[in-house]
Amino acid sequence: MIDLSLHILDIAENSITAGADEISIKIREDISENILEITVSDNGRGMDKETLLNVSDPFFSTKKVRSNIGLGIPLLKQMAEECGGKIEIETAEGRGTSVTASFQHDHIDRKPIGDIASTVSTLIFCHPGIRFIFEYRRNSGIFTLDTLELREELDGVPINSADVIKFIKDGISSWLKRP
Amino acid sequence: MAKLTISDLKQIKEKHKSTFTLREGGYRAKVTVHMGTCGIAAGARNIVNALMDEIGKSGADDIIVTTSGCAGLCSKEPMVTVEILNNPPVKYKELTEDGIREIFREHVLGGKIVDKFALVIGSETTY
Ligand SMILES: Nc1ncnc2c1ncn2[C@@H]1O[C@H](COP(=O)(O)OP(=O)(O)OP(=O)(O)O)[C@@H](O)[C@H]1O
Ligand SMILES: [Mg+2]
C-alpha cells in the first residue's frame, strides 16, 4: 500500500464484509501532539475471541471460502508500529468493531495520507445503501460528512450517481487543500 | 446421485441472490470490483475511479458498481466481474485503467466480451 488512504479503504472494506450498514471513518491530525490517528468503526457482526486474538497474525483469516491469507490488519499494524504508533481493536460480537491506528505524525517512515477523497467517494459509490460518517479533524478545523443527512437533501437522486459522487469528492479535496 | 457440498449450495444461493438484486433494482449491468487487500494494493481504487468516470460520461443510470473481497487469485489483481442481466458473469484479470475503460465500452455498454482480459465466463468455464 503506497499511502494511508488505501489502508483506510481496506479496513472499511472489512466492515462491509462483516455486514455493517453504518461505518464511520475518523482522521485526526494533531501537530502539537505529534499524532495522526485513524479510526474506522462499524456496526457489523464483530469478531469472536479467537479472531480477535489472531487478527494480528498475517496468516489468520476466517474467510476460508477461498485461499485468503488475511493481510489487511497485519499490514496496518506493522505500519503503525514502525512509526512509533500502535493499533487498537475493540469489538463485540453482534454489535460491531472499531479499529484505531495511530502514528507519530512527523515519523520519517510514515506514509502520506494520500487521496482520502478518492477513498471516501469510492466507498459511497460502491455501497450507496450504507451510512458513512466521515470526519477529518486538524488543528485548523473539522470536516464532516454523513451520507444519511446527504441523502435526505438529495430528494431521491441516487447518492451513487456520477454527479453526486463528484460533488462529494471535490468537496473533500477542496477542504483538504485549505491551509 | 452426486453429493452436494455446502460450498456448491452457497454458490448457487449467491448466484441467485445477485441476479435477483439486479432485477429488483432495475439494473441492467453490475460490475463487481475485487477489493481485498491484494486488489487494493494492485490498484482496485483506480479501477473504480475509471468506472465512475466512464459511467458519468455515458450518462447510463442502469449500471451499478460494487465490491467483493479477495477471490484467491491475488497475483491476477486488479480483477472485476461483469454481469449483464440474463448473461453468465465474466471475470476479468490483470486490469489497467485503459483496460477497464475498454471493457466498460465494449462489454458493459456494447455486450461484447473483451477476450484479452477475460479469465472466466460463468463459474466453471475457463476462458
Ligand atoms: N470490521 C470487522 N468486523 C468483523 N470482523 C473483522 C473486521 N475486520 C477484520 N475482521 C476479521 O479479521 C480477519 C482478518 O482481517 P484482515 O483484513 O487482516 O484480512 P481479510 O480481510 O480476511 O483478508 P485481506 O484483507 O487480506 O483481503 C477477517 O477475516 C475477519 O474475520
Ligand atoms: Mg481485509
PDB file of N, CA and C in Angstrom, chain A residues 1 3 5-7 9-10 13 16-17 65-68 71-73 75 114-116 118-119 121-122 125-128 160 162 165 169, chain B residues 10-11 27 33 35-38 40-41 44-46 48-49 51-52 55-57 63-74 91:
ATOM      1  N   MET A   1       0.848  -1.206   0.000  1.00  0.00           N
ATOM      2  CA  MET A   1       0.000   0.000   0.000  1.00  0.00           C
ATOM      3  C   MET A   1       0.872   1.240   0.000  1.00  0.00           C
ATOM      4  N   ASP A   3      -0.095   4.457   0.394  1.00  0.00           N
ATOM      5  CA  ASP A   3      -0.446   5.530   1.330  1.00  0.00           C
ATOM      6  C   ASP A   3      -1.553   5.097   2.287  1.00  0.00           C
ATOM      7  N   SER A   5      -4.531   6.322   2.775  1.00  0.00           N
ATOM      8  CA  SER A   5      -5.914   6.312   2.270  1.00  0.00           C
ATOM      9  C   SER A   5      -6.279   4.927   1.722  1.00  0.00           C
ATOM     10  N   LEU A   6      -5.294   4.208   1.208  1.00  0.00           N
ATOM     11  CA  LEU A   6      -5.572   2.845   0.715  1.00  0.00           C
ATOM     12  C   LEU A   6      -5.785   1.874   1.878  1.00  0.00           C
ATOM     13  N   HIS A   7      -5.015   2.065   2.970  1.00  0.00           N
ATOM     14  CA  HIS A   7      -5.252   1.252   4.168  1.00  0.00           C
ATOM     15  C   HIS A   7      -6.669   1.497   4.704  1.00  0.00           C
ATOM     16  N   LEU A   9      -9.325   2.438   3.031  1.00  0.00           N
ATOM     17  CA  LEU A   9     -10.269   1.748   2.148  1.00  0.00           C
ATOM     18  C   LEU A   9     -10.324   0.262   2.488  1.00  0.00           C
ATOM     19  N   ASP A  10      -9.165  -0.310   2.734  1.00  0.00           N
ATOM     20  CA  ASP A  10      -9.043  -1.734   3.042  1.00  0.00           C
ATOM     21  C   ASP A  10      -9.743  -2.095   4.363  1.00  0.00           C
ATOM     22  N   GLU A  13     -13.444  -1.835   3.937  1.00  0.00           N
ATOM     23  CA  GLU A  13     -13.982  -2.992   3.199  1.00  0.00           C
ATOM     24  C   GLU A  13     -14.160  -4.193   4.135  1.00  0.00           C
ATOM     25  N   ILE A  16     -17.521  -3.786   5.590  1.00  0.00           N
ATOM     26  CA  ILE A  16     -18.570  -4.159   4.639  1.00  0.00           C
ATOM     27  C   ILE A  16     -18.725  -5.669   4.588  1.00  0.00           C
ATOM     28  N   THR A  17     -17.596  -6.368   4.542  1.00  0.00           N
ATOM     29  CA  THR A  17     -17.649  -7.833   4.546  1.00  0.00           C
ATOM     30  C   THR A  17     -18.313  -8.347   5.825  1.00  0.00           C
ATOM     31  N   VAL A  65     -13.503 -19.210   2.500  1.00  0.00           N
ATOM     32  CA  VAL A  65     -14.181 -19.593   1.264  1.00  0.00           C
ATOM     33  C   VAL A  65     -13.151 -19.941   0.190  1.00  0.00           C
ATOM     34  N   ARG A  66     -12.155 -19.103   0.069  1.00  0.00           N
ATOM     35  CA  ARG A  66     -11.062 -19.380  -0.859  1.00  0.00           C
ATOM     36  C   ARG A  66      -9.753 -19.136  -0.117  1.00  0.00           C
ATOM     37  N   SER A  67      -8.664 -19.268  -0.826  1.00  0.00           N
ATOM     38  CA  SER A  67      -7.382 -19.137  -0.148  1.00  0.00           C
ATOM     39  C   SER A  67      -7.048 -17.690   0.199  1.00  0.00           C
ATOM     40  N   ASN A  68      -7.652 -17.208   1.259  1.00  0.00           N
ATOM     41  CA  ASN A  68      -7.437 -15.830   1.671  1.00  0.00           C
ATOM     42  C   ASN A  68      -6.474 -15.827   2.852  1.00  0.00           C
ATOM     43  N   LEU A  71      -4.435 -10.159   5.139  1.00  0.00           N
ATOM     44  CA  LEU A  71      -3.262  -9.294   5.244  1.00  0.00           C
ATOM     45  C   LEU A  71      -3.570  -7.873   5.701  1.00  0.00           C
ATOM     46  N   GLY A  72      -4.835  -7.499   5.617  1.00  0.00           N
ATOM     47  CA  GLY A  72      -5.201  -6.093   5.823  1.00  0.00           C
ATOM     48  C   GLY A  72      -4.783  -5.534   7.170  1.00  0.00           C
ATOM     49  N   ILE A  73      -5.233  -6.157   8.243  1.00  0.00           N
ATOM     50  CA  ILE A  73      -4.930  -5.658   9.584  1.00  0.00           C
ATOM     51  C   ILE A  73      -3.445  -5.810   9.933  1.00  0.00           C
ATOM     52  N   LEU A  75      -0.884  -5.637   8.007  1.00  0.00           N
ATOM     53  CA  LEU A  75      -0.116  -4.595   7.312  1.00  0.00           C
ATOM     54  C   LEU A  75      -0.236  -3.250   8.015  1.00  0.00           C
ATOM     55  N   GLY A 114      -2.421  10.479   1.504  1.00  0.00           N
ATOM     56  CA  GLY A 114      -2.861  10.083   0.169  1.00  0.00           C
ATOM     57  C   GLY A 114      -4.216  10.658  -0.183  1.00  0.00           C
ATOM     58  N   ASP A 115      -4.835  10.071  -1.177  1.00  0.00           N
ATOM     59  CA  ASP A 115      -6.061  10.622  -1.739  1.00  0.00           C
ATOM     60  C   ASP A 115      -7.286  10.141  -0.963  1.00  0.00           C
ATOM     61  N   ILE A 116      -7.510  10.775   0.178  1.00  0.00           N
ATOM     62  CA  ILE A 116      -8.614  10.355   1.042  1.00  0.00           C
ATOM     63  C   ILE A 116      -9.976  10.637   0.384  1.00  0.00           C
ATOM     64  N   SER A 118     -10.669  10.250  -2.684  1.00  0.00           N
ATOM     65  CA  SER A 118     -10.927   9.128  -3.587  1.00  0.00           C
ATOM     66  C   SER A 118     -11.399   7.896  -2.806  1.00  0.00           C
ATOM     67  N   THR A 119     -10.808   7.680  -1.634  1.00  0.00           N
ATOM     68  CA  THR A 119     -11.237   6.550  -0.803  1.00  0.00           C
ATOM     69  C   THR A 119     -12.694   6.707  -0.362  1.00  0.00           C
ATOM     70  N   SER A 121     -15.088   8.652  -1.658  1.00  0.00           N
ATOM     71  CA  SER A 121     -16.044   8.623  -2.770  1.00  0.00           C
ATOM     72  C   SER A 121     -16.183   7.215  -3.345  1.00  0.00           C
ATOM     73  N   THR A 122     -15.099   6.465  -3.362  1.00  0.00           N
ATOM     74  CA  THR A 122     -15.170   5.075  -3.839  1.00  0.00           C
ATOM     75  C   THR A 122     -16.103   4.254  -2.952  1.00  0.00           C
ATOM     76  N   PHE A 125     -19.740   5.359  -3.553  1.00  0.00           N
ATOM     77  CA  PHE A 125     -20.152   4.964  -4.907  1.00  0.00           C
ATOM     78  C   PHE A 125     -20.474   3.469  -4.970  1.00  0.00           C
ATOM     79  N   CYS A 126     -19.652   2.662  -4.354  1.00  0.00           N
ATOM     80  CA  CYS A 126     -19.821   1.205  -4.424  1.00  0.00           C
ATOM     81  C   CYS A 126     -20.827   0.671  -3.397  1.00  0.00           C
ATOM     82  N   HIS A 127     -21.112   1.459  -2.361  1.00  0.00           N
ATOM     83  CA  HIS A 127     -22.017   0.981  -1.304  1.00  0.00           C
ATOM     84  C   HIS A 127     -23.029   2.068  -0.935  1.00  0.00           C
ATOM     85  N   PRO A 128     -23.897   2.402  -1.897  1.00  0.00           N
ATOM     86  CA  PRO A 128     -24.805   3.532  -1.668  1.00  0.00           C
ATOM     87  C   PRO A 128     -25.797   3.298  -0.528  1.00  0.00           C
ATOM     88  N   ASN A 160     -25.219   7.463  -5.423  1.00  0.00           N
ATOM     89  CA  ASN A 160     -24.107   6.930  -6.221  1.00  0.00           C
ATOM     90  C   ASN A 160     -24.130   7.417  -7.666  1.00  0.00           C
ATOM     91  N   ALA A 162     -23.173   9.759 -10.767  1.00  0.00           N
ATOM     92  CA  ALA A 162     -21.871  10.355 -11.074  1.00  0.00           C
ATOM     93  C   ALA A 162     -21.735  11.780 -10.533  1.00  0.00           C
ATOM     94  N   ILE A 165     -21.346  11.861  -6.660  1.00  0.00           N
ATOM     95  CA  ILE A 165     -20.024  11.372  -6.247  1.00  0.00           C
ATOM     96  C   ILE A 165     -18.944  12.415  -6.516  1.00  0.00           C
ATOM     97  N   LYS A 169     -16.495  14.127  -3.760  1.00  0.00           N
ATOM     98  CA  LYS A 169     -15.048  14.053  -3.927  1.00  0.00           C
ATOM     99  C   LYS A 169     -14.424  15.447  -3.958  1.00  0.00           C
TER     100      LYS A 169
ATOM    101  N   LYS B  10     -23.803 -22.837  -1.469  1.00  0.00           N
ATOM    102  CA  LYS B  10     -23.541 -21.434  -1.221  1.00  0.00           C
ATOM    103  C   LYS B  10     -23.408 -20.670  -2.547  1.00  0.00           C
ATOM    104  N   GLN B  11     -22.700 -21.317  -3.491  1.00  0.00           N
ATOM    105  CA  GLN B  11     -22.511 -20.666  -4.790  1.00  0.00           C
ATOM    106  C   GLN B  11     -23.836 -20.474  -5.503  1.00  0.00           C
ATOM    107  N   TYR B  27     -31.496  -2.853 -12.486  1.00  0.00           N
ATOM    108  CA  TYR B  27     -30.210  -2.611 -13.119  1.00  0.00           C
ATOM    109  C   TYR B  27     -29.980  -3.571 -14.264  1.00  0.00           C
ATOM    110  N   VAL B  33     -15.953  -4.984  -8.326  1.00  0.00           N
ATOM    111  CA  VAL B  33     -14.507  -4.796  -8.278  1.00  0.00           C
ATOM    112  C   VAL B  33     -13.978  -5.538  -7.054  1.00  0.00           C
ATOM    113  N   MET B  35     -12.000  -6.127  -3.988  1.00  0.00           N
ATOM    114  CA  MET B  35     -11.411  -5.139  -3.079  1.00  0.00           C
ATOM    115  C   MET B  35     -10.832  -5.756  -1.825  1.00  0.00           C
ATOM    116  N   GLY B  36     -10.231  -6.933  -1.936  1.00  0.00           N
ATOM    117  CA  GLY B  36      -9.466  -7.443  -0.802  1.00  0.00           C
ATOM    118  C   GLY B  36      -8.192  -6.615  -0.709  1.00  0.00           C
ATOM    119  N   THR B  37      -7.374  -6.885   0.286  1.00  0.00           N
ATOM    120  CA  THR B  37      -6.117  -6.158   0.440  1.00  0.00           C
ATOM    121  C   THR B  37      -5.269  -6.253  -0.833  1.00  0.00           C
ATOM    122  N   CYS B  38      -5.234  -7.461  -1.419  1.00  0.00           N
ATOM    123  CA  CYS B  38      -4.420  -7.663  -2.619  1.00  0.00           C
ATOM    124  C   CYS B  38      -4.938  -6.817  -3.784  1.00  0.00           C
ATOM    125  N   ILE B  40      -6.712  -3.996  -3.595  1.00  0.00           N
ATOM    126  CA  ILE B  40      -6.479  -2.576  -3.323  1.00  0.00           C
ATOM    127  C   ILE B  40      -5.013  -2.230  -3.581  1.00  0.00           C
ATOM    128  N   ALA B  41      -4.103  -3.089  -3.116  1.00  0.00           N
ATOM    129  CA  ALA B  41      -2.675  -2.831  -3.324  1.00  0.00           C
ATOM    130  C   ALA B  41      -2.329  -2.827  -4.808  1.00  0.00           C
ATOM    131  N   ALA B  44      -7.078  -1.429  -7.320  1.00  0.00           N
ATOM    132  CA  ALA B  44      -8.530  -1.532  -7.492  1.00  0.00           C
ATOM    133  C   ALA B  44      -9.246  -0.178  -7.383  1.00  0.00           C
ATOM    134  N   ARG B  45      -8.709   0.724  -6.546  1.00  0.00           N
ATOM    135  CA  ARG B  45      -9.399   2.015  -6.399  1.00  0.00           C
ATOM    136  C   ARG B  45      -9.358   2.816  -7.706  1.00  0.00           C
ATOM    137  N   ASN B  46      -8.249   2.731  -8.432  1.00  0.00           N
ATOM    138  CA  ASN B  46      -8.180   3.412  -9.731  1.00  0.00           C
ATOM    139  C   ASN B  46      -9.154   2.816 -10.734  1.00  0.00           C
ATOM    140  N   VAL B  48     -12.094   1.578  -9.945  1.00  0.00           N
ATOM    141  CA  VAL B  48     -13.400   2.162  -9.597  1.00  0.00           C
ATOM    142  C   VAL B  48     -13.490   3.598 -10.124  1.00  0.00           C
ATOM    143  N   ASN B  49     -12.415   4.354  -9.935  1.00  0.00           N
ATOM    144  CA  ASN B  49     -12.429   5.742 -10.411  1.00  0.00           C
ATOM    145  C   ASN B  49     -12.625   5.836 -11.921  1.00  0.00           C
ATOM    146  N   LEU B  51     -14.191   3.616 -13.720  1.00  0.00           N
ATOM    147  CA  LEU B  51     -15.589   3.238 -13.963  1.00  0.00           C
ATOM    148  C   LEU B  51     -16.535   4.401 -13.678  1.00  0.00           C
ATOM    149  N   MET B  52     -16.274   5.103 -12.571  1.00  0.00           N
ATOM    150  CA  MET B  52     -17.082   6.288 -12.219  1.00  0.00           C
ATOM    151  C   MET B  52     -17.081   7.262 -13.383  1.00  0.00           C
ATOM    152  N   ILE B  55     -18.991   5.893 -16.460  1.00  0.00           N
ATOM    153  CA  ILE B  55     -20.441   5.909 -16.241  1.00  0.00           C
ATOM    154  C   ILE B  55     -20.948   7.342 -16.351  1.00  0.00           C
ATOM    155  N   GLY B  56     -20.211   8.260 -15.733  1.00  0.00           N
ATOM    156  CA  GLY B  56     -20.575   9.672 -15.808  1.00  0.00           C
ATOM    157  C   GLY B  56     -20.650  10.151 -17.250  1.00  0.00           C
ATOM    158  N   LYS B  57     -19.628   9.796 -18.029  1.00  0.00           N
ATOM    159  CA  LYS B  57     -19.570  10.249 -19.420  1.00  0.00           C
ATOM    160  C   LYS B  57     -20.686   9.640 -20.264  1.00  0.00           C
ATOM    161  N   ILE B  63     -26.459   0.962 -14.433  1.00  0.00           N
ATOM    162  CA  ILE B  63     -25.250   0.174 -14.181  1.00  0.00           C
ATOM    163  C   ILE B  63     -24.832   0.412 -12.733  1.00  0.00           C
ATOM    164  N   ILE B  64     -24.598  -0.665 -11.976  1.00  0.00           N
ATOM    165  CA  ILE B  64     -24.100  -0.449 -10.618  1.00  0.00           C
ATOM    166  C   ILE B  64     -22.699  -1.033 -10.472  1.00  0.00           C
ATOM    167  N   VAL B  65     -21.955  -0.397  -9.591  1.00  0.00           N
ATOM    168  CA  VAL B  65     -20.609  -0.861  -9.287  1.00  0.00           C
ATOM    169  C   VAL B  65     -20.600  -1.218  -7.806  1.00  0.00           C
ATOM    170  N   THR B  66     -20.072  -2.387  -7.485  1.00  0.00           N
ATOM    171  CA  THR B  66     -19.966  -2.765  -6.086  1.00  0.00           C
ATOM    172  C   THR B  66     -18.625  -3.476  -5.871  1.00  0.00           C
ATOM    173  N   THR B  67     -18.384  -3.948  -4.650  1.00  0.00           N
ATOM    174  CA  THR B  67     -17.096  -4.587  -4.370  1.00  0.00           C
ATOM    175  C   THR B  67     -17.296  -5.971  -3.768  1.00  0.00           C
ATOM    176  N   SER B  68     -16.242  -6.771  -3.835  1.00  0.00           N
ATOM    177  CA  SER B  68     -16.229  -8.055  -3.127  1.00  0.00           C
ATOM    178  C   SER B  68     -14.843  -8.238  -2.548  1.00  0.00           C
ATOM    179  N   GLY B  69     -14.676  -9.258  -1.724  1.00  0.00           N
ATOM    180  CA  GLY B  69     -13.377  -9.494  -1.100  1.00  0.00           C
ATOM    181  C   GLY B  69     -12.403 -10.196  -2.043  1.00  0.00           C
ATOM    182  N   CYS B  70     -11.337 -10.694  -1.467  1.00  0.00           N
ATOM    183  CA  CYS B  70     -10.302 -11.382  -2.220  1.00  0.00           C
ATOM    184  C   CYS B  70     -10.870 -12.651  -2.841  1.00  0.00           C
ATOM    185  N   ALA B  71     -10.549 -12.891  -4.132  1.00  0.00           N
ATOM    186  CA  ALA B  71     -11.078 -14.065  -4.816  1.00  0.00           C
ATOM    187  C   ALA B  71     -10.044 -15.190  -4.856  1.00  0.00           C
ATOM    188  N   GLY B  72      -8.919 -14.992  -4.173  1.00  0.00           N
ATOM    189  CA  GLY B  72      -7.910 -16.035  -4.094  1.00  0.00           C
ATOM    190  C   GLY B  72      -6.930 -16.070  -5.267  1.00  0.00           C
ATOM    191  N   LEU B  73      -7.055 -15.090  -6.160  1.00  0.00           N
ATOM    192  CA  LEU B  73      -6.132 -15.043  -7.290  1.00  0.00           C
ATOM    193  C   LEU B  73      -5.335 -13.740  -7.222  1.00  0.00           C
ATOM    194  N   CYS B  74      -4.681 -13.571  -6.072  1.00  0.00           N
ATOM    195  CA  CYS B  74      -4.057 -12.284  -5.759  1.00  0.00           C
ATOM    196  C   CYS B  74      -3.088 -11.801  -6.837  1.00  0.00           C
ATOM    197  N   LYS B  91     -15.377 -12.875 -15.575  1.00  0.00           N
ATOM    198  CA  LYS B  91     -14.309 -12.344 -14.722  1.00  0.00           C
ATOM    199  C   LYS B  91     -13.177 -11.835 -15.595  1.00  0.00           C
TER     200      LYS B  91
END
